XYZ file of C-alpha atoms in Angstrom:
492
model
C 0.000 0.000 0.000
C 1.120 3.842 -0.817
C 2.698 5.594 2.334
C 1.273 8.298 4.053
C 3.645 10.448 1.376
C 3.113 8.892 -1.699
C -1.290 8.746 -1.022
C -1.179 12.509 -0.773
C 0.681 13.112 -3.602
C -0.703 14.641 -6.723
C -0.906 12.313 -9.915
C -0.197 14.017 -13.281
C -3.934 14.336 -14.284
C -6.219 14.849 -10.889
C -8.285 11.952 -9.817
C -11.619 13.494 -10.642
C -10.823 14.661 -14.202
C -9.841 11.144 -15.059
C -12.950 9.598 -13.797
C -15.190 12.552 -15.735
C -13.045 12.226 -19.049
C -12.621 8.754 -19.457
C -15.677 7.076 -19.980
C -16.510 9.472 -23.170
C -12.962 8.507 -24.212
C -13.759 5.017 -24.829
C -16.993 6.064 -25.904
C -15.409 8.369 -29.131
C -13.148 4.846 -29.763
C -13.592 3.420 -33.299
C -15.611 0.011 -32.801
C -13.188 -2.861 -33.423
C -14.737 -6.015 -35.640
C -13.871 -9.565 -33.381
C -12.136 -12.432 -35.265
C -14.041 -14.930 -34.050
C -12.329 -18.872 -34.748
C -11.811 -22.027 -32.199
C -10.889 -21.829 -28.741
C -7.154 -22.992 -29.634
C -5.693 -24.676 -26.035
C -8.852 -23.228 -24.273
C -8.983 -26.336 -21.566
C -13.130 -26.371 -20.956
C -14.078 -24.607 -23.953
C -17.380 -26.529 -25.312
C -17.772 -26.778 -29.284
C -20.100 -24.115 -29.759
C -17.475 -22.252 -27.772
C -15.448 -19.228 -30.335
C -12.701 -17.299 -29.019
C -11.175 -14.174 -30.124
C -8.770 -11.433 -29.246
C -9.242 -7.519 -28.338
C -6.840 -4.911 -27.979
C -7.441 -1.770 -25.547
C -5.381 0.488 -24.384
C -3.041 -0.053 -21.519
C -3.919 3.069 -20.179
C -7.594 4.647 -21.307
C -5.930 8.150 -20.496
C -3.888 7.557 -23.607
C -6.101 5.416 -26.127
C -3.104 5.691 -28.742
C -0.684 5.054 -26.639
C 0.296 0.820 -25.824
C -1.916 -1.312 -26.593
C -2.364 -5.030 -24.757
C -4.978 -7.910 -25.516
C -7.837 -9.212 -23.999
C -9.128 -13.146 -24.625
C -12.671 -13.051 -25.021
C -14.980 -16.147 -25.978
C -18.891 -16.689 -26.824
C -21.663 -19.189 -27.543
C -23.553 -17.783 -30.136
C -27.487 -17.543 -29.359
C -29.492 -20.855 -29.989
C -31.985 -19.218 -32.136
C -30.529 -15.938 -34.164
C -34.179 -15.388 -35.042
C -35.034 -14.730 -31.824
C -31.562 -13.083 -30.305
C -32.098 -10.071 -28.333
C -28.109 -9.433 -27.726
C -25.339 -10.400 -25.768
C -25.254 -11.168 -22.041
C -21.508 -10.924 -20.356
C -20.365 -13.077 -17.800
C -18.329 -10.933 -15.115
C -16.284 -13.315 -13.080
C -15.513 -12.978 -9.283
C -11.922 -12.232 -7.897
C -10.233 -9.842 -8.676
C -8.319 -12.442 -10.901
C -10.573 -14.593 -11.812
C -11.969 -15.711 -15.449
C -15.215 -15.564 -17.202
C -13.555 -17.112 -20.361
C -14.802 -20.718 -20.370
C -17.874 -19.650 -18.599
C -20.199 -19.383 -21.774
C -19.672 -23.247 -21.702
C -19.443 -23.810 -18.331
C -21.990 -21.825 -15.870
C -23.838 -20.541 -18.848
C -25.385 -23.859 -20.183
C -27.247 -23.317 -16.828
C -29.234 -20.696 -17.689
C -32.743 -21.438 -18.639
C -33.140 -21.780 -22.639
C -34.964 -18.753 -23.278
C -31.715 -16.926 -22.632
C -29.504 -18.986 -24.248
C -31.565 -18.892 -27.122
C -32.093 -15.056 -27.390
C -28.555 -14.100 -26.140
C -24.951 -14.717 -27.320
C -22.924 -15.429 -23.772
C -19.939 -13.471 -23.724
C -17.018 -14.462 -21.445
C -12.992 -12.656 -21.076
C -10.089 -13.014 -19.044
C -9.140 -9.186 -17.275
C -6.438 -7.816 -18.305
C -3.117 -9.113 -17.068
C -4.939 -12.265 -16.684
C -3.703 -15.352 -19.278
C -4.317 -15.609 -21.806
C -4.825 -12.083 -22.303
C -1.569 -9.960 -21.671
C -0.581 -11.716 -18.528
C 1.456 -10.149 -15.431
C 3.554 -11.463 -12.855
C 5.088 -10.564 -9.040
C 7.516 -13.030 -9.110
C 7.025 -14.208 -5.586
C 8.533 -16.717 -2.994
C 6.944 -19.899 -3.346
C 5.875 -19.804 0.246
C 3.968 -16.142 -0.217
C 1.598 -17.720 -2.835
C -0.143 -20.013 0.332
C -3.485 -19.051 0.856
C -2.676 -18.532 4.443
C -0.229 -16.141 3.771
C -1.653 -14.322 0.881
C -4.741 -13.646 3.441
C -3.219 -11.632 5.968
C -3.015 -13.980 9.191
C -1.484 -12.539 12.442
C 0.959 -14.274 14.413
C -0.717 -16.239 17.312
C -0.092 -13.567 19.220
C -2.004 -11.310 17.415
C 1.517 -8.967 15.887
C 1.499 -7.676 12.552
C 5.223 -7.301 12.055
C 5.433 -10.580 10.422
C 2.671 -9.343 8.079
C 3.874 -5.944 7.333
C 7.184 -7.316 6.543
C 5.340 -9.984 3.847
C 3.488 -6.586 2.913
C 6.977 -4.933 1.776
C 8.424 -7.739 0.203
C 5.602 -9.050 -1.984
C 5.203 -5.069 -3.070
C 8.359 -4.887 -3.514
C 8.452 -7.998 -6.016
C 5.183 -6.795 -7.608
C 7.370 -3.208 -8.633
C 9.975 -4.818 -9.526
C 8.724 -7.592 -11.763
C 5.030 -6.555 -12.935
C 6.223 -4.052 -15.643
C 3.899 -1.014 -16.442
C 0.829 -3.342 -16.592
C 0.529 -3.873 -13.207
C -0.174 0.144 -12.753
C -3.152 0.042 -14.783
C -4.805 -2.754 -13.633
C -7.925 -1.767 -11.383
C -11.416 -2.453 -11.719
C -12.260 1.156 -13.532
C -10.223 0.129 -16.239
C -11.720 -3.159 -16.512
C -15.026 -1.823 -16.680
C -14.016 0.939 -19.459
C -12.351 -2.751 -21.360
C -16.053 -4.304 -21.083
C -17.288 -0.725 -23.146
C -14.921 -1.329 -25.543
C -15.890 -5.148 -25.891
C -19.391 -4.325 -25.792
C -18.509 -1.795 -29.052
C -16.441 -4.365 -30.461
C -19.355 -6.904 -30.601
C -21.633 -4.371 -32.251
C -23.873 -3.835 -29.620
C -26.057 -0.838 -28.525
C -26.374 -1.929 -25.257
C -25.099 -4.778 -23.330
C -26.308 -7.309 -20.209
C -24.495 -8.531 -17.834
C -24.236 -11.641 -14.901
C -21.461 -10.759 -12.141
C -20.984 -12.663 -9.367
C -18.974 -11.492 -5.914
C -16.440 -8.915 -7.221
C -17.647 -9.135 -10.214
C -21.155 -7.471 -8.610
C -18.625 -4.407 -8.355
C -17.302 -4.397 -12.023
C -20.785 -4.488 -13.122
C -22.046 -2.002 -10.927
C -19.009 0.463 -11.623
C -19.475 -0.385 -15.295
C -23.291 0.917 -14.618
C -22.239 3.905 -13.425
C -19.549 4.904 -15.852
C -21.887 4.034 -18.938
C -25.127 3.718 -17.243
C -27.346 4.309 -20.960
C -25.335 1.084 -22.275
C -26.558 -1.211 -20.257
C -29.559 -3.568 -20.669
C -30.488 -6.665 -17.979
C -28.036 -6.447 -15.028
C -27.935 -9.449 -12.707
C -25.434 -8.417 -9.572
C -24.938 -12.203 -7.570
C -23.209 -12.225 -4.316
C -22.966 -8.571 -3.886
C -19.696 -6.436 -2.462
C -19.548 -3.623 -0.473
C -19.589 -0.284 -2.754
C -17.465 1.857 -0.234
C -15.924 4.505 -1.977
C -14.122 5.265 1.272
C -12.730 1.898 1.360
C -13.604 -0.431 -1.229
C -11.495 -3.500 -0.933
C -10.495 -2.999 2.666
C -14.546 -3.320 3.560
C -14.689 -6.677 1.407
C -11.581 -8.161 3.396
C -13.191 -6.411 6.657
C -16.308 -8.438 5.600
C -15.345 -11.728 6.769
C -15.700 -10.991 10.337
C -19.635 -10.855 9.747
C -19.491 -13.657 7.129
C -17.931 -15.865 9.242
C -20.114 -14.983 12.295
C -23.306 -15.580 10.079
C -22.281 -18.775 8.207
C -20.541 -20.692 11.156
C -23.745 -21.620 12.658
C -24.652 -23.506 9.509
C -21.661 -25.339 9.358
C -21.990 -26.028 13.403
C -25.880 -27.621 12.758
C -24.196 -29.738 10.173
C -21.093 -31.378 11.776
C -22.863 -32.063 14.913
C -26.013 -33.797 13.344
C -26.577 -37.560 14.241
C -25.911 -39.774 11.450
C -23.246 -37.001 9.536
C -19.898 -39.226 8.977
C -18.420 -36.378 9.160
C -19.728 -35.836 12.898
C -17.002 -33.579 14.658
C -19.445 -32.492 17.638
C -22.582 -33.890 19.630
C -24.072 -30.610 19.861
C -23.814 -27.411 17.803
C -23.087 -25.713 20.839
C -19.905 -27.688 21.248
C -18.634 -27.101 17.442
C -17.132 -23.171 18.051
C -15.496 -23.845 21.200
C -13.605 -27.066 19.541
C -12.467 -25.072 16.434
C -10.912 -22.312 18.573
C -9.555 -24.984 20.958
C -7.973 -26.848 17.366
C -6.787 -23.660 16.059
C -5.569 -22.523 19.447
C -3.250 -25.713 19.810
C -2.180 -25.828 16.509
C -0.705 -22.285 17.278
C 1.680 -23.743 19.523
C 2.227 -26.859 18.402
C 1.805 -27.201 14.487
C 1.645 -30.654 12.653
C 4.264 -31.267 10.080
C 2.317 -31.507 6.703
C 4.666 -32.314 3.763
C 3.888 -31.472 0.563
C 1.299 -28.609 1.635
C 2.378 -25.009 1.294
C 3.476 -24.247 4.041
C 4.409 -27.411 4.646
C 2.889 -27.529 8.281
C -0.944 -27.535 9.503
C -1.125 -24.769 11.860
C -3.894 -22.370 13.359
C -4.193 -20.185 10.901
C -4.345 -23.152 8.171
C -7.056 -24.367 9.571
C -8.746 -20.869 9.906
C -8.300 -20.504 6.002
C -9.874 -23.784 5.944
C -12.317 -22.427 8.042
C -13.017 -19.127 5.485
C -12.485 -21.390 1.919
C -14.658 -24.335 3.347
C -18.019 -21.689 4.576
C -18.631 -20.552 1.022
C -20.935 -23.726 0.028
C -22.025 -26.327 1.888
C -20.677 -28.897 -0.236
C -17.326 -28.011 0.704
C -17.979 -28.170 4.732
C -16.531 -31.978 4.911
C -13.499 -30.786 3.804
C -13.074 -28.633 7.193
C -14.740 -31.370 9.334
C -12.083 -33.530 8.167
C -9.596 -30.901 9.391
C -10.839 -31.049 12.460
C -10.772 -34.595 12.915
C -7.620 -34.845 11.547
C -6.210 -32.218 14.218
C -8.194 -33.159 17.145
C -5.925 -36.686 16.645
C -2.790 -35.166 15.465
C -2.605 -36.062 12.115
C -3.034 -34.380 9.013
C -5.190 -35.718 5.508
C -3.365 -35.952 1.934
C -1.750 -32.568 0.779
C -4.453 -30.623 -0.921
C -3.724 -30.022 -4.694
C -2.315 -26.470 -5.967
C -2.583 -25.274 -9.197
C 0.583 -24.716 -11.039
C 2.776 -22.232 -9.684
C 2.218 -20.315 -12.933
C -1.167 -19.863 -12.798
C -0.794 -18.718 -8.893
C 1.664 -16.235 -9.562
C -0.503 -14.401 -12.606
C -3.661 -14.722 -10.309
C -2.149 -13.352 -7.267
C -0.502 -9.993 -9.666
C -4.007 -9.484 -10.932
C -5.745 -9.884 -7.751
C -2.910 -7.324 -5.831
C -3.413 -4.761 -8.916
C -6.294 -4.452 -8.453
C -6.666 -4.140 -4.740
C -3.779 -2.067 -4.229
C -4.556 0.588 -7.613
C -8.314 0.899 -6.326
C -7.716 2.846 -3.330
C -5.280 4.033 -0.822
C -4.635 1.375 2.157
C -3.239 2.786 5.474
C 0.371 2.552 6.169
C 1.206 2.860 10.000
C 1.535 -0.303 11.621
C -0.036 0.905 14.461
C -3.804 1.227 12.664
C -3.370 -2.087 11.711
C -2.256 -3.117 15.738
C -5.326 -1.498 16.617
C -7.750 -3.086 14.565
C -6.211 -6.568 14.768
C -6.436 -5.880 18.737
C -10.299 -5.061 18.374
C -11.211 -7.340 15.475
C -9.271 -10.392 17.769
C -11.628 -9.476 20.590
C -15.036 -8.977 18.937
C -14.258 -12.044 16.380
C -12.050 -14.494 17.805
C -12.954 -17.196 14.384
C -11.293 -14.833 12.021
C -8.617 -14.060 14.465
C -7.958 -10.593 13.380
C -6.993 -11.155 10.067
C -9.912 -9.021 8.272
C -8.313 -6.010 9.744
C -4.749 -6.672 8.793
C -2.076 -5.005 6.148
C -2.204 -6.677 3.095
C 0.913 -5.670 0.464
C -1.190 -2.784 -0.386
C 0.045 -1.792 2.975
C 3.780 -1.116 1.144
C 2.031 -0.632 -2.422
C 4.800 1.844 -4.181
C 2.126 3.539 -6.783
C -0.581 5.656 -5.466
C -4.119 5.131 -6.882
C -4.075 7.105 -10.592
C -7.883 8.017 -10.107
C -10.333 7.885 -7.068
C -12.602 4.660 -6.337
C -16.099 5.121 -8.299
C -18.682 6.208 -6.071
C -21.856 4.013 -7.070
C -25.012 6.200 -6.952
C -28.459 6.249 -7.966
C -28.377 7.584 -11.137
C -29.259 6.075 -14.581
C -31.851 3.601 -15.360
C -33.980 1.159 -13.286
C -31.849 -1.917 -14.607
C -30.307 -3.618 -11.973
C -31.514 -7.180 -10.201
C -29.021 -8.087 -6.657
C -29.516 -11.725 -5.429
C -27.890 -12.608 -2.107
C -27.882 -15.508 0.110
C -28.734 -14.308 3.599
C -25.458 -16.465 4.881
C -22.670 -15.647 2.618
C -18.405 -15.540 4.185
C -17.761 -13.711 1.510
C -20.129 -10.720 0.444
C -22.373 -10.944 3.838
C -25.857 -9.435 3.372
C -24.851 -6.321 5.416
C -22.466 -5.460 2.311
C -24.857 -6.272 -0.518
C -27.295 -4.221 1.779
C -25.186 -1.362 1.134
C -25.132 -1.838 -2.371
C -28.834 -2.026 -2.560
C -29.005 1.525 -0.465
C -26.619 3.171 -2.876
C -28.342 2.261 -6.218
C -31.248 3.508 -4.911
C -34.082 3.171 -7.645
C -31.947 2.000 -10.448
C -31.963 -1.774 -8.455
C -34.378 -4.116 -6.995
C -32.839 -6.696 -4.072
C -33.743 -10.572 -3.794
C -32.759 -12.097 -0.391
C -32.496 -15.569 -0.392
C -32.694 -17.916 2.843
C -29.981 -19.786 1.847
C -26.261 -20.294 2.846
C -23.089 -20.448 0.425
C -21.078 -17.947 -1.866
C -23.055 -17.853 -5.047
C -26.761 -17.135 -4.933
C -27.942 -17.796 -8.659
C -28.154 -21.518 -10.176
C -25.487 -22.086 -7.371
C -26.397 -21.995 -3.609
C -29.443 -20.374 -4.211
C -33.040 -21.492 -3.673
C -35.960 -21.958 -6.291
C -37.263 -19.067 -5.441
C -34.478 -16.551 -6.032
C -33.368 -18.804 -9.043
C -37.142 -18.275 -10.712
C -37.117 -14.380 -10.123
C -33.505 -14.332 -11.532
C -33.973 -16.089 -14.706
C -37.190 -14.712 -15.102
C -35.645 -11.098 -15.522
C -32.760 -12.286 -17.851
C -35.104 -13.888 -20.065
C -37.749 -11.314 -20.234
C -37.142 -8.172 -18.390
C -39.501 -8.654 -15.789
C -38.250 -7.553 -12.194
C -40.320 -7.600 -8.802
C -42.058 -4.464 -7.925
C -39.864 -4.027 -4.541
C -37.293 -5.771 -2.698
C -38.463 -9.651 -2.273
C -37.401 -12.254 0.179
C -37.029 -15.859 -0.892
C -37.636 -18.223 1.850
């Protein structure tokens, strides 16, 4: 994150110029034609699937300036007859893909919209295969535990504040000039320049978790190009914090999805059992995570190679986003409560890792200014530790962005009320990840322009995922014809 210094200073154009002049900048740019072909060493691409290759400018401020590429892929509507347009599928994140989507996720959308609506999926930029970027960091910095900001046992931060300055450090040194301009503004002025590039007036749109923020920042930047927009999952929109609020999040998340879990692992006949009561299930996980702070378990072949308190509280955040994944943390428990550990879980190639970790930091550390002094972050691990003792702190704690060595080039998009009544938010009521009190403030700051569904469900992923019938119904029913509730509905 910028010091104190460097988030004061004074970029070369001022922050609010760039956000008034840039979104009629892409608008003036010449509509480029798509050459659509096969998905060439797409893994997951189905065999309607096409793919096809954009260029946009590395920096919108200078649209003739250098120029990097964007993957982009569609299914083609079932019936052209009938097609209506194109519907974009906004992945979650920040670095994560929509690009095999249109085969994946969207073959679960009911057939009216696949027949009336081409699906659109793209990887962000610096994300491969579009023009990729890279920290270049330690092995052991790419561990989920340590890319979430953990404090020590104790509760210090100077182990993380240290990890903060080297990973930033690595990120300036090795991410080139692409890793400046990477921020979800930019991506959203990218989407207007896909949206020209497929021809289209107007454009829909499906985001789930952060990508409920690109599509709501895309809303507001071009608010009169945009036709059926489904926000699933649904971030915070603080323009005071942004990305700090979503980490900040999973002290509510966790508080409202634990008691799911608990029910589950203590019901009779569960062979993954860990408790008699659900009473008993929070007092056992802190007890775990408590030992396993003093004494960790050698785990070879895991990264780190040890199971230790805060592994198992990552474990803890990864496992509450969908039920279905909840035996995977039971079996943590188990494992610990007898000293042993399970197989090593599987990592994804250390490529892969390092280009979605130097998206991900772009765009959390470009989006806003993250506090610098140690001390803030002492204080709020202090109070977060007390209030929250399942997420230990860690939702309060410095991040890279804490040493981040560019100051934001433009201030955060404030999301507001104006433009048109186009907007549909789904949200689970028990969600780790975007809790309802976020999406909640997402719904207040759209105002008219959106219409909330609240779904008694649990699980990251409201629509066709951890949803209910209900919510799913009222979803679908709006992609496929345009038809929203009246007001704010709750799905039971």
């Amino acid at each position: 994150m910028p010091s104190t210094t460097r988030t004061l200073a004074l970029t070369a154009v001022p922050a609010a110029l760039l956000v008034a002049l840039l979104p009629p900048l892409t608008a003036q740019a010449v509509p480029t034609s798509l050459d659509w072909g096969p998905c060439a060493g797409t893994a997951g691409a189905g065999p309607r699937q096409e793919c096809a290759t954009l260029r946009v400018p590395m920096d919108h401020a200078d649209p003739d300036g250098p120029q990097i590429s964007l993957a982009v892929s569609r299914v083609p509507a079932e019936k052209p007859d009938a097609r209506r347009g194109a519907l974009l599928l906004i992945a979650g994140g920040p670095g994560g893909s929509s690009l095999n989507d249109p085969s994946g996720k969207g073959q679960k959308l009911p057939q009216e919209v696949r027949d009336t609506h081409d699906l659109i999926g793209f990887a962000p930029r610096g994300l491969a295969p579009s023009t990729p970027v890279d920290c270049g960091l330690e092995y052991g910095d790419l561990a989920t535990s340590r890319l979430r900001p953990w404090p020590a046992p104790d509760g210090s931060v100077d182990g993380n504040m240290a990890t903060a300055r080297r990973t930033a450090d690595a990120c300036a040194r090795n991410g080139g000039e692409l890793i400046k301009h990477i921020s979800t503004a930019n991506e959203a002025r990218d989407i207007d320049r896909l949206r020209a590039a497929l021809g289209e007036r107007k454009i829909s749109a499906w985001g789930v978790s952060y990508g409920t923020y690109v599509g709501a920042v895309y809303a507001q930047l071009f608010p009169h190009r945009t036709d059926r927009i489904v926000l699933d999952s649904v971030d915070d929109p603080d323009p005071t914090r942004v990305n700090r609020a979503w980490l900040a999040a999973h002290e509510q998340g966790v508080e409202d999805t634990f008691p799911h879990f608990a029910a589950w692992a203590s019901k009779p006949g569960n062979p993954d059992r860990v408790a008699r009561r659900a009473a008993d299930v929070r007092p056992l996980f802190l007890r775990l995570a408590a030992r396993l702070d003093r004494e960790p378990i050698p785990w070879p072949g895991a990264n780190p190679e040890e199971l230790n308190g805060n592994v198992l509280r990552q474990t803890m955040l990864d496992s509450l986003a969908s039920p279905s994944r909840y035996p995977t943390l039971a079996g943590l428990m188990r494992a610990a409560a007898q000293g042993t550990v399970p197989p090593a879980p599987g990592a994804p190639p250390e490529e892969l890792l390092q280009n979605v970790t130097a998206v991900g930091a772009g765009t959390l550390c470009n989006d806003v200014s993250w506090p610098t002094s140690q001390a803030l972050y002492e204080k709020g691990v202090a109070e977060s530790r007390a209030k929250y003792p399942l997420t230990a702190g860690m939702p309060r704690n410095a991040m890279l962005c804490a040493a981040w060595p560019y100051p934001p080039r433009e201030a955060p998009v404030r999301i507001t009320d104006r433009g048109p009544s186009d907007i549909l938010l789904v949200q689970n009521e028990r969600d780790v990840n975007t809790p309802l009190a976020g999406a909640m403030r997402m719904r207040e700051a759209l105002g008219r322009r959106a219409v909330m569904v609240t779904v008694n469900s649990t699980g990251h992923d409201a629509y066709l995922a951890n949803g209910n019938e209900c919510g799913d119904r009222t979803v679908s029913r709006f992609l496929a014809t345009g038809e929203r509730p009246g007001r704010d509905v709750y799905c039971r």
